[in-house]
Short mmCIF file of C-alpha atoms in Angstrom, two decimals:
data_model
loop_
_atom_site.label_atom_id
_atom_site.label_comp_id
_atom_site.label_asym_id
_atom_site.label_seq_id
_atom_site.Cartn_x
_atom_site.Cartn_y
_atom_site.Cartn_z
CA MET G 17 143.51 101.06 119.57
CA THR G 18 143.42 104.52 120.99
CA GLY G 19 143.54 107.78 119.02
CA ALA G 20 141.70 107.21 115.78
CA THR G 21 143.72 108.22 112.83
CA GLY G 22 144.01 111.80 112.46
CA THR G 23 144.01 112.58 116.33
CA PRO G 24 147.45 113.37 116.92
CA VAL G 25 148.87 111.99 120.09
CA VAL G 26 151.51 114.10 121.70
CA SER G 27 153.74 112.50 123.96
CA GLY G 28 154.59 114.01 127.18
CA GLY G 29 151.37 116.44 126.61
CA PRO G 30 148.55 116.22 129.05
CA ARG G 31 147.02 113.02 129.91
CA ALA G 32 144.68 112.00 127.56
CA ARG G 33 141.12 111.72 128.68
CA ARG G 34 140.57 108.32 126.86
CA LEU G 35 142.33 105.13 128.00
CA THR G 36 145.83 104.61 126.52
CA ARG G 37 146.47 101.14 124.91
CA ARG G 38 148.55 99.94 127.89
CA ARG G 39 145.69 100.94 130.40
CA ARG G 40 143.35 99.35 128.24
CA ARG G 41 144.93 95.86 127.89
CA GLN G 42 145.53 96.20 132.17
CA LEU G 43 141.94 96.64 132.50
CA SER G 44 140.34 93.95 129.99
CA ARG G 45 143.13 91.66 131.90
CA ALA G 46 141.96 92.47 135.25
CA VAL G 47 138.09 92.14 134.57
CA GLN G 48 138.64 88.54 132.87
CA TYR G 49 140.54 87.30 136.32
CA ALA G 50 138.26 88.95 138.44
CA VAL G 51 135.05 87.18 136.77
CA PHE G 52 137.27 84.07 137.11
CA VAL G 53 137.87 84.25 140.57
CA ALA G 54 134.50 84.94 141.41
CA ALA G 55 133.08 82.14 139.53
CA VAL G 56 135.22 79.82 141.71
CA ILE G 57 134.67 81.19 145.12
CA ALA G 58 130.92 81.00 144.26
CA PHE G 59 131.10 77.48 143.28
CA ALA G 60 133.41 76.46 146.03
CA VAL G 61 131.15 78.22 148.37
CA THR G 62 127.79 77.12 147.24
CA ALA G 63 128.78 73.48 146.59
CA ASP G 64 128.31 71.12 149.27
CA TRP G 65 131.64 69.55 149.52
CA GLY G 66 130.84 67.08 152.45
CA ARG G 67 128.20 65.52 150.90
CA LEU G 68 130.03 65.79 147.70
CA GLN G 69 132.86 64.00 149.15
CA ASN G 70 130.65 61.59 150.84
CA GLN G 71 129.08 60.73 147.66
CA PHE G 72 131.87 60.65 145.07
CA ALA G 73 135.14 60.21 147.13
CA GLN G 74 134.90 57.47 149.76
CA PRO G 75 138.69 55.89 149.73
CA ASP G 76 137.41 52.70 150.72
CA ILE G 77 134.58 51.85 148.38
CA ALA G 78 137.51 52.93 145.80
CA ARG G 79 139.93 50.61 147.21
CA GLN G 80 137.35 48.11 146.99
CA MET G 81 137.10 48.17 143.50
CA PHE G 82 140.80 47.56 142.54
CA PRO G 83 142.08 45.34 140.89
CA ASP G 84 138.92 44.39 139.21
CA VAL G 85 138.34 47.59 137.96
CA ILE G 86 141.91 47.67 136.03
CA THR G 87 142.15 43.71 135.02
CA LEU G 88 138.52 43.38 134.09
CA ALA G 89 136.74 46.45 133.37
CA LEU G 90 139.40 48.67 131.90
CA LYS G 91 140.43 45.50 129.84
CA ASN G 92 137.15 44.91 128.52
CA THR G 93 136.72 48.48 127.54
CA VAL G 94 139.85 48.14 125.46
CA LEU G 95 139.08 44.84 124.05
CA TYR G 96 135.49 45.82 123.00
CA THR G 97 136.99 49.29 121.67
CA VAL G 98 139.96 47.77 119.67
CA SER G 99 137.46 45.07 118.12
CA GLY G 100 135.13 47.60 117.24
CA PHE G 101 137.87 49.60 115.56
CA ALA G 102 139.22 46.88 113.32
CA VAL G 103 135.92 45.86 112.21
CA GLY G 104 135.31 49.57 111.40
CA LEU G 105 138.21 49.99 109.75
CA VAL G 106 137.75 47.11 107.50
CA LEU G 107 134.22 48.04 106.64
CA GLY G 108 135.22 51.52 106.33
CA MET G 109 137.84 50.77 104.03
CA VAL G 110 135.53 48.97 101.78
CA ILE G 111 132.71 51.39 101.90
CA ALA G 112 135.26 54.31 101.01
CA LEU G 113 136.12 52.35 97.90
CA MET G 114 132.75 51.45 97.04
CA ARG G 115 131.91 55.31 97.33
CA LEU G 116 135.01 55.98 94.93
CA SER G 117 134.04 53.30 92.50
CA SER G 118 133.04 53.91 89.05
CA VAL G 119 130.03 51.60 89.34
CA GLY G 120 126.93 53.66 90.16
CA PRO G 121 125.27 51.10 92.47
CA TYR G 122 128.03 50.73 94.70
CA ARG G 123 128.44 54.70 95.04
CA TRP G 124 124.76 54.68 95.78
CA LEU G 125 124.83 51.79 98.24
CA ALA G 126 127.71 53.47 100.00
CA GLY G 127 126.06 56.81 100.45
CA VAL G 128 122.85 54.85 102.09
CA TYR G 129 124.93 53.24 104.58
CA ILE G 130 126.84 56.60 105.47
CA GLU G 131 123.81 58.50 105.62
CA ILE G 132 122.07 55.99 107.78
CA PHE G 133 124.63 54.98 110.08
CA ARG G 134 125.99 58.46 110.84
CA GLY G 135 122.46 59.74 111.26
CA LEU G 136 121.18 56.93 113.91
CA PRO G 137 122.47 57.24 117.69
CA ALA G 138 124.69 54.51 118.53
CA LEU G 139 122.40 53.16 121.04
CA LEU G 140 120.15 52.13 118.68
CA ILE G 141 122.74 50.38 116.75
CA PHE G 142 123.78 48.30 119.81
CA ILE G 143 119.83 47.58 120.29
CA PHE G 144 119.48 46.51 116.78
CA VAL G 145 122.34 44.33 117.19
CA GLY G 146 121.13 43.00 120.39
CA VAL G 147 117.78 42.35 119.50
CA ALA G 148 117.07 42.74 115.54
CA VAL G 149 119.72 40.46 114.31
CA PRO G 150 119.07 37.38 116.30
CA LEU G 151 115.41 37.74 115.56
CA ALA G 152 116.11 38.07 111.61
CA PHE G 153 118.06 35.44 111.56
CA PRO G 154 117.03 32.85 114.04
CA GLY G 155 119.65 30.06 114.92
CA THR G 156 122.75 32.13 113.74
CA GLU G 157 125.02 33.17 116.46
CA ILE G 158 127.20 36.28 116.02
CA ILE G 159 130.62 34.81 116.43
CA GLY G 160 132.38 35.94 119.72
CA GLY G 161 129.01 36.13 121.69
CA THR G 162 128.95 39.38 123.47
CA TYR G 163 132.51 40.35 122.21
CA GLY G 164 131.45 39.73 118.47
CA LYS G 165 128.22 41.79 119.26
CA VAL G 166 129.94 44.79 120.30
CA ALA G 167 132.74 44.28 117.66
CA LEU G 168 129.79 44.40 115.42
CA ALA G 169 127.86 47.31 116.52
CA LEU G 170 130.54 49.69 117.36
CA GLY G 171 131.91 48.57 113.87
CA LEU G 172 128.81 49.46 112.09
CA VAL G 173 128.83 52.78 113.72
CA SER G 174 132.30 53.79 113.14
CA ALA G 175 132.54 52.45 109.72
CA ALA G 176 130.10 55.08 108.54
CA TYR G 177 132.51 57.89 109.89
CA MET G 178 135.81 56.10 109.21
CA ALA G 179 134.42 55.52 105.66
CA GLU G 180 134.08 59.40 104.99
CA THR G 181 137.28 59.98 106.60
CA ILE G 182 138.96 57.50 104.41
CA ARG G 183 137.48 58.63 101.18
CA ALA G 184 138.76 62.14 102.01
CA GLY G 185 142.17 60.74 102.74
CA ILE G 186 142.05 59.14 99.51
CA GLN G 187 141.15 62.23 97.51
CA ALA G 188 143.74 64.22 99.47
CA VAL G 189 146.56 62.14 97.73
CA PRO G 190 147.43 64.15 94.66
CA LYS G 191 146.53 63.10 91.23
CA GLY G 192 150.10 62.90 90.06
CA GLN G 193 150.72 60.09 92.61
CA THR G 194 148.37 57.77 90.76
CA GLU G 195 149.61 59.08 87.28
CA ALA G 196 153.22 58.31 88.06
CA ALA G 197 152.28 54.60 89.42
CA ARG G 198 149.93 54.13 86.19
CA SER G 199 152.88 55.22 83.89
CA LEU G 200 155.11 52.82 85.62
CA GLY G 201 152.75 50.09 84.70
CA PHE G 202 150.99 49.72 87.98
CA THR G 203 147.49 48.49 87.21
CA PRO G 204 144.61 50.76 89.06
CA ALA G 205 144.11 48.43 91.95
CA ARG G 206 147.71 47.96 92.73
CA ALA G 207 148.36 51.94 92.56
CA MET G 208 145.47 52.20 95.05
CA VAL G 209 146.95 49.56 97.37
CA SER G 210 150.59 50.38 97.26
CA ILE G 211 150.87 54.02 96.53
CA VAL G 212 147.59 56.00 97.54
CA VAL G 213 146.08 54.20 100.37
CA PRO G 214 149.55 54.20 102.33
CA GLN G 215 149.71 57.93 102.04
CA ALA G 216 145.93 58.17 102.70
CA PHE G 217 146.45 56.77 106.04
CA ARG G 218 149.25 59.18 106.75
CA ILE G 219 147.08 61.96 106.11
CA ILE G 220 143.92 60.57 108.33
CA LEU G 221 145.86 59.15 111.14
CA PRO G 222 145.04 62.11 113.45
CA PRO G 223 141.30 61.68 112.74
CA LEU G 224 141.45 58.18 112.99
CA THR G 225 142.85 58.32 116.32
CA ASN G 226 139.96 60.86 117.60
CA GLU G 227 137.40 57.83 116.10
CA LEU G 228 139.36 55.63 118.43
CA VAL G 229 138.83 57.81 121.59
CA GLN G 230 135.14 58.21 120.42
CA LEU G 231 134.58 54.57 120.25
CA PHE G 232 136.35 54.07 123.46
CA LYS G 233 133.61 56.16 125.37
CA ASP G 234 130.90 54.36 122.92
CA SER G 235 132.05 51.09 124.13
CA SER G 236 129.88 51.82 127.45
CA LEU G 237 126.72 51.30 125.49
CA VAL G 238 127.40 47.60 125.93
CA LEU G 239 125.17 47.38 128.97
CA PHE G 240 122.17 47.73 126.88
CA LEU G 241 123.20 44.21 125.33
CA GLY G 242 123.12 42.48 128.71
CA VAL G 243 126.41 41.39 129.39
CA THR G 244 127.83 38.70 132.05
CA LEU G 245 129.96 39.53 135.30
CA GLU G 246 133.10 38.73 133.47
CA GLU G 247 131.83 40.88 130.48
CA ARG G 248 131.50 43.81 132.39
CA GLU G 249 133.34 47.18 130.91
CA LEU G 250 134.09 50.37 133.04
CA SER G 251 130.82 52.08 133.01
CA LYS G 252 128.46 48.77 133.66
CA PHE G 253 131.48 47.92 136.36
CA GLY G 254 131.18 51.55 138.00
CA ARG G 255 127.07 51.34 137.80
CA ASP G 256 126.69 47.96 139.42
CA LEU G 257 128.97 48.79 142.25
CA ALA G 258 127.55 52.05 142.51
CA SER G 259 124.40 50.56 143.27
CA THR G 260 125.43 47.81 145.53
CA THR G 261 127.45 50.35 147.81
CA ALA G 262 124.88 52.99 147.26
CA ASN G 263 127.62 55.45 146.85
CA SER G 264 128.69 57.07 143.46
CA THR G 265 132.55 57.00 144.24
CA PRO G 266 132.79 53.76 141.60
CA ILE G 267 131.48 56.29 138.78
CA LEU G 268 134.32 58.63 139.79
CA VAL G 269 136.93 55.98 139.82
CA ALA G 270 135.34 54.47 136.15
CA GLY G 271 135.52 58.32 134.80
CA LEU G 272 139.17 58.65 135.70
CA CYS G 273 140.09 55.23 134.19
CA TYR G 274 138.44 56.59 130.72
CA LEU G 275 140.59 59.45 131.11
CA LEU G 276 143.44 57.54 131.49
CA VAL G 277 143.34 56.34 128.28
CA THR G 278 141.31 59.43 126.35
CA ILE G 279 143.87 62.05 127.38
CA PRO G 280 147.23 60.47 126.34
CA LEU G 281 145.34 59.09 123.00
CA GLY G 282 144.22 62.92 122.37
CA PHE G 283 147.60 64.09 122.90
CA VAL G 284 148.95 61.51 120.55
CA ALA G 285 146.62 62.49 118.10
CA ARG G 286 147.59 66.37 118.39
CA ARG G 287 151.01 65.49 118.24
CA MET G 288 150.41 63.57 114.97
CA GLU G 289 148.36 66.27 113.68
CA ALA G 290 151.15 68.81 114.41
CA LYS G 291 153.90 66.24 112.70
CA ALA G 292 151.64 66.11 109.60
CA GLN G 293 151.33 70.02 109.47
CA GLU G 294 154.92 69.93 109.63
CA ALA G 295 155.47 67.52 106.72
CA VAL G 296 153.07 69.21 104.50
CA LYS G 297 154.79 72.74 104.44
CA MET Q 25 163.62 52.15 57.38
CA SER Q 26 162.42 50.58 60.52
CA THR Q 27 158.92 51.37 61.97
CA PRO Q 28 158.66 54.40 64.04
CA GLU Q 29 159.00 53.83 67.85
CA ILE Q 30 156.15 56.34 68.41
CA LEU Q 31 153.47 56.82 65.76
CA VAL Q 32 150.47 59.64 66.11
CA ARG Q 33 147.84 59.49 63.68
CA ASP Q 34 145.12 62.21 63.31
CA LEU Q 35 145.00 62.16 67.11
CA HIS Q 36 142.08 64.55 68.55
CA LYS Q 37 141.46 65.33 72.22
CA SER Q 38 138.66 67.35 73.79
CA PHE Q 39 137.85 68.14 77.33
CA GLY Q 40 134.15 68.61 77.02
CA ALA Q 41 133.76 71.52 74.46
CA ASN Q 42 137.58 72.62 74.42
CA GLU Q 43 139.29 70.79 71.53
CA VAL Q 44 143.02 70.80 72.98
CA LEU Q 45 144.20 68.58 70.01
CA ARG Q 46 143.10 68.95 66.24
CA GLY Q 47 144.48 66.45 64.23
CA ILE Q 48 148.16 65.46 65.16
CA ASP Q 49 150.25 63.22 62.88
CA LEU Q 50 153.70 62.63 64.55
CA GLU Q 51 156.41 59.94 64.08
CA VAL Q 52 159.34 59.50 66.62
CA ARG Q 53 162.13 56.88 65.12
CA ARG Q 54 164.17 54.80 67.29
CA GLY Q 55 166.86 56.48 69.18
CA GLU Q 56 165.58 59.77 68.35
CA VAL Q 57 165.11 62.82 70.47
CA VAL Q 58 162.24 64.96 69.59
CA CYS Q 59 161.50 68.27 71.46
CA VAL Q 60 158.00 69.56 71.43
CA ILE Q 61 157.79 73.40 71.88
CA GLY Q 62 154.93 75.79 72.01
CA PRO Q 63 153.00 78.31 73.78
CA SER Q 64 151.11 77.37 77.01
CA GLY Q 65 147.77 76.06 76.23
CA SER Q 66 148.89 74.71 72.49
CA GLY Q 67 148.34 71.15 73.51
CA LYS Q 68 151.89 70.02 73.72
CA SER Q 69 151.58 68.32 77.10
CA THR Q 70 148.13 66.67 76.43
CA LEU Q 71 149.91 65.18 73.36
CA LEU Q 72 152.64 63.71 75.66
CA ARG Q 73 150.04 62.30 78.03
CA CYS Q 74 148.09 60.82 74.98
CA VAL Q 75 150.95 58.94 73.88
CA ASN Q 76 151.00 56.72 76.96
CA LEU Q 77 147.34 57.32 77.42
CA LEU Q 78 147.16 58.97 80.63
CA GLU Q 79 144.65 60.88 78.39
CA GLU Q 80 142.55 58.99 76.38
CA PRO Q 81 142.44 60.62 72.93
CA SER Q 82 138.82 61.43 71.76
CA ARG Q 83 139.97 60.21 68.17
CA GLY Q 84 143.05 58.74 66.33
CA GLN Q 85 145.57 56.28 67.12
CA VAL Q 86 148.64 56.16 69.00
CA LEU Q 87 151.44 53.01 68.36
CA VAL Q 88 154.43 52.94 70.34
CA GLY Q 89 156.98 50.14 69.29
CA GLY Q 90 154.50 48.62 66.96
CA THR Q 91 151.69 48.05 69.62
CA GLU Q 92 148.50 50.25 69.13
CA LEU Q 93 147.92 51.86 72.63
CA THR Q 94 144.34 53.24 71.22
CA ASP Q 95 143.02 49.70 70.90
CA PRO Q 96 140.30 48.98 73.88
CA ASP Q 97 141.73 45.52 73.98
CA VAL Q 98 145.40 46.08 74.20
CA ASP Q 99 146.99 45.49 77.65
CA ILE Q 100 147.77 49.36 78.67
CA ASP Q 101 149.92 48.38 81.67
CA ALA Q 102 151.98 45.68 80.10
CA ALA Q 103 152.44 48.71 77.24
CA ARG Q 104 153.07 51.48 79.73
CA ARG Q 105 156.19 49.39 80.92
CA ARG Q 106 157.99 50.20 77.96
CA ILE Q 107 157.37 53.71 78.03
CA GLY Q 108 159.12 55.70 80.80
CA MET Q 109 157.44 58.99 82.01
CA VAL Q 110 158.94 62.15 83.93
CA PHE Q 111 156.41 64.77 85.06
CA GLN Q 112 156.86 68.43 85.69
CA GLN Q 113 156.02 67.80 89.56
CA PHE Q 114 158.39 64.94 89.80
CA ASN Q 115 156.00 62.75 91.40
CA LEU Q 116 158.05 60.93 93.50
CA PHE Q 117 156.29 58.69 96.31
CA PRO Q 118 156.82 60.75 99.20
CA HIS Q 119 156.20 57.92 101.61
CA LEU Q 120 159.01 55.76 100.14
CA THR Q 121 162.84 56.31 100.36
CA VAL Q 122 164.47 57.07 97.14
CA THR Q 123 165.37 53.51 96.91
CA GLU Q 124 162.08 52.19 97.49
CA ASN Q 125 160.73 54.65 95.04
CA LEU Q 126 162.90 52.63 92.38
CA THR Q 127 162.75 49.15 93.63
CA LEU Q 128 158.88 49.18 94.57
CA PRO Q 129 157.79 49.50 91.07
CA GLN Q 130 160.28 46.85 89.56
CA ARG Q 131 158.93 44.44 92.35
CA ARG Q 132 155.20 44.80 91.96
CA VAL Q 133 154.91 45.36 88.48
CA LEU Q 134 157.98 43.56 86.78
CA LYS Q 135 157.76 40.66 89.41
CA ARG Q 136 161.70 41.29 89.95
CA ASP Q 137 163.06 39.82 93.24
CA ARG Q 138 164.17 41.98 95.73
CA ALA Q 139 168.02 41.70 95.01
CA SER Q 140 167.73 42.30 91.55
CA ALA Q 141 165.58 45.19 92.19
CA ALA Q 142 168.15 46.54 94.53
CA ARG Q 143 170.78 46.11 92.05
CA ILE Q 144 169.04 47.79 89.24
CA ALA Q 145 168.04 50.44 91.57
CA ALA Q 146 171.53 51.18 92.64
CA GLU Q 147 172.70 51.19 89.12
CA ASN Q 148 170.38 53.78 88.14
CA LEU Q 149 170.89 55.82 91.01
CA GLN Q 150 174.45 55.85 89.91
CA ARG Q 151 173.52 56.85 86.49
CA VAL Q 152 172.01 60.12 87.74
CA GLY Q 153 174.66 60.68 90.03
CA LEU Q 154 172.62 60.39 93.18
CA ALA Q 155 173.99 57.16 94.75
CA GLU Q 156 174.53 58.90 98.22
CA LYS Q 157 170.98 59.80 98.64
CA ALA Q 158 169.76 56.25 98.25
CA ASP Q 159 168.45 56.30 101.68
CA ALA Q 160 166.74 59.53 101.87
CA TYR Q 161 163.18 60.51 101.50
CA PRO Q 162 162.14 62.58 98.59
CA ALA Q 163 161.21 65.69 100.94
CA ALA Q 164 165.11 65.82 102.04
CA LEU Q 165 166.11 66.41 98.39
CA SER Q 166 166.08 69.45 96.17
CA GLY Q 167 163.96 69.94 93.46
CA GLY Q 168 166.58 69.02 90.90
CA GLN Q 169 167.44 65.79 92.72
CA GLN Q 170 163.99 64.66 93.10
CA GLN Q 171 163.80 65.13 89.32
CA ARG Q 172 166.56 63.02 88.62
CA VAL Q 173 165.39 60.21 91.15
CA ALA Q 174 162.23 60.27 89.01
CA ILE Q 175 164.48 59.72 86.03
CA ALA Q 176 166.13 56.74 87.66
CA ARG Q 177 162.83 55.44 88.52
CA ALA Q 178 161.69 55.37 84.99
CA LEU Q 179 164.92 53.94 83.88
CA ALA Q 180 164.73 51.29 86.08
CA MET Q 181 161.91 49.75 84.50
CA GLY Q 182 164.05 49.42 81.21
CA PRO Q 183 161.58 51.22 78.98
CA GLU Q 184 162.47 51.86 75.48
CA VAL Q 185 160.77 55.40 75.09
CA MET Q 186 161.03 58.10 77.25
CA LEU Q 187 158.65 60.80 77.74
CA PHE Q 188 159.44 64.29 79.38
CA ASP Q 189 156.78 66.56 80.46
CA GLU Q 190 158.23 70.03 80.93
CA PRO Q 191 160.98 68.16 83.59
CA THR Q 192 162.65 71.45 84.32
CA SER Q 193 159.69 73.71 84.49
CA ALA Q 194 159.16 73.70 88.08
CA LEU Q 195 163.02 73.74 89.12
CA ASP Q 196 164.87 76.66 90.43
CA PRO Q 197 167.00 77.80 87.74
CA GLU Q 198 170.61 76.89 89.00
CA LEU Q 199 168.97 73.21 89.39
CA VAL Q 200 168.00 72.85 85.92
CA GLY Q 201 171.37 72.18 84.51
CA ASP Q 202 171.88 69.05 86.59
CA VAL Q 203 168.93 67.35 85.34
CA LEU Q 204 169.35 68.67 81.28
CA ALA Q 205 172.73 66.84 81.55
CA VAL Q 206 171.01 63.60 82.63
CA MET Q 207 168.73 63.91 79.59
CA ARG Q 208 171.64 64.73 77.55
CA MET Q 209 173.39 61.71 78.71
CA LEU Q 210 170.39 59.41 77.91
CA ALA Q 211 170.10 61.03 74.49
CA ASP Q 212 173.58 60.31 73.92
CA GLU Q 213 172.98 56.57 74.91
CA GLY Q 214 170.45 56.46 72.02
CA MET Q 215 167.30 56.78 74.14
CA THR Q 216 164.31 57.47 72.33
CA MET Q 217 162.98 60.59 73.85
CA MET Q 218 160.06 62.77 73.27
CA VAL Q 219 160.56 66.23 75.40
CA VAL Q 220 157.86 68.83 75.83
CA THR Q 221 160.03 71.92 77.31
CA HIS Q 222 160.86 75.41 77.24
CA GLU Q 223 164.64 74.87 77.14
CA MET Q 224 165.54 76.08 73.90
CA THR Q 225 169.35 75.66 74.53
CA PHE Q 226 168.50 72.03 75.20
CA ALA Q 227 166.22 71.63 72.04
CA ARG Q 228 168.80 73.32 70.02
CA GLU Q 229 171.80 71.20 70.83
CA VAL Q 230 170.20 67.86 72.06
CA ALA Q 231 167.17 67.21 69.78
CA ASP Q 232 167.28 65.43 66.32
CA ARG Q 233 163.98 67.42 65.50
CA VAL Q 234 161.95 70.17 67.02
CA VAL Q 235 158.11 70.13 66.70
CA PHE Q 236 156.39 73.60 67.20
CA MET Q 237 152.77 73.25 68.51
CA ASP Q 238 150.19 76.06 68.40
CA GLY Q 239 146.37 75.88 68.89
CA GLY Q 240 146.38 72.05 69.02
CA VAL Q 241 148.13 71.57 65.52
CA VAL Q 242 151.72 70.84 64.65
CA VAL Q 243 152.74 74.17 62.88
CA GLU Q 244 156.24 73.26 62.08
CA ASP Q 245 158.42 69.96 62.42
CA GLY Q 246 162.23 69.86 61.32
CA THR Q 247 165.46 70.10 62.46
CA PRO Q 248 166.44 72.50 65.32
CA GLU Q 249 168.49 74.34 62.62
CA GLN Q 250 165.32 74.82 60.62
CA VAL Q 251 162.70 75.16 63.35
CA ILE Q 252 164.48 77.37 65.72
CA GLY Q 253 167.31 78.89 63.71
CA ASP Q 254 165.13 79.79 60.83
CA PRO Q 255 161.37 79.38 61.36
CA GLY Q 256 159.28 79.31 58.21
CA HIS Q 257 156.08 80.32 60.10
CA GLU Q 258 155.31 83.89 61.56
CA ARG Q 259 153.98 81.89 64.66
CA THR Q 260 156.70 80.24 65.43
CA ARG Q 261 158.84 83.21 64.99
CA HIS Q 262 156.52 85.22 67.33
CA PHE Q 263 156.58 82.37 69.85
CA LEU Q 264 160.50 82.23 69.82
CA SER Q 265 161.22 86.01 69.83
CA ARG Q 266 158.94 86.13 73.17
CA LEU Q 267 160.62 83.13 74.79
CA LEU Q 268 164.22 84.48 74.23
CA ASP Q 269 163.44 88.02 75.14
CA PRO Q 270 160.40 88.05 77.45
CA ALA Q 271 160.91 91.87 78.14
CA MET Q 272 160.22 92.63 74.66
CA ALA Q 273 156.71 91.15 74.52
CA GLU Q 274 154.18 93.77 73.35
CA MET Q 275 151.43 94.82 75.65
CA GLU Q 276 147.77 94.04 74.64
CA GLN Q 277 148.83 91.07 72.06
CA GLU Q 278 145.74 89.27 70.85
CA SER Q 279 147.16 86.08 71.30
CA PRO Q 280 144.54 83.56 71.98
CA ASP Q 281 144.58 83.04 75.96
CA ARG Q 282 143.75 79.28 76.22
CA ALA Q 283 143.82 77.83 79.46
CA ASP Q 284 146.35 75.14 79.76
CA ARG Q 285 145.29 71.73 79.16
#
């Protein structure tokens, strides 16, 4: 703001030496645009477009990837994500309820689980599931082969986050809801299942969607489990093809496939968030 | 005389060091309407919540319909089915429609089949005059309508006793009348009711007995004519005069300002 309080600004008077509000706004905007344009030009001039195109945008190689990149790679990515999400949701629900339990050891156990699995990189958990589990329980096969392993690994990672989200959602449901249910004769368990949990899930739908996006990306870690050709997902598929063709175009195509799913999902999550905000008012 | 529907004996309730109820004895006979009045923080809501054990008494007994709820071995969920409760904040289930609010408890708790639950729900919505709102969600209703649905939800369980915890305190003034009309109808039908309220007109006209509480004890207990019309205690008189004409309250009173609940 120009003209600090006490400085009279006489309209029609001699031009003030200090900037008017309008001038200052124009100037600020001009500078921001100038910086932006300069940055774009610098990038466009210095980058070697020919080589970039050569390395990342070879139409022939891209064409070669279809339809497998969709029917195999994207399909597997979605499959891994959904199964991991399902395992994570069930496990997360159990851990969230344990965390809210009146039995001390349950609360304690749930807390330890959350701290450990939230603190570890997903990659380590994949290696753990791939190596340590078969070692620790020889002879046992994880049901579903690679799919089972991925579901377990992704489930273990996401359960820790989802447990905290679900717990927060349950606690966000007003206490009066439980009281009303109890006063109608609901047992504590029934009140939780019929009244509290459905409302909690409405509250946490947006963060759960974000978790789904996160898992979608984390499914790329499956390549550390060692997969067959048929089990490859987007990242592995892209990387394999990139090495056989000695060109990075497959990486770009795989990346676009991720965005094909994550951008709409993010959009849906934001829509739900906005709707939830509206419902609260 | 038959056994009282609600019997409270030497009831104490503390929250930490805060002793909210200091020995309450109270009887409500079958078909009787008892209004509990008193300044905020006097323990009247806590007393009501102790009657269906939403708050667990620290000491003393609560009997409803002859069953001692304070007995640790009693099936509290079964006992609560006979006790309807209406809350200040309505507490309708926002994720369910009006009809579902009424049918879900019947089906889950009383194991009624879908058809009879729906029929009983419709009957009770009719009783509170909201049959046309059957398919609406609670958020689409006014506060007064929500409270009437809450009453219908409690009635659909076929309770023998109804507890009302300041049922009109959260309502805009122009919506209070509809809710009171429904409560008056229930009283006329012979429902046993215990009502915590600030509505003196309702207490005077509908209640069989008025109980005035202050500081966690029952100060006065009698007919509305006695307690409201001709209070015997200075504390009751003082409370009523402030309630009837808030503008007359003097500044800097040494009233013990206890937190509510």
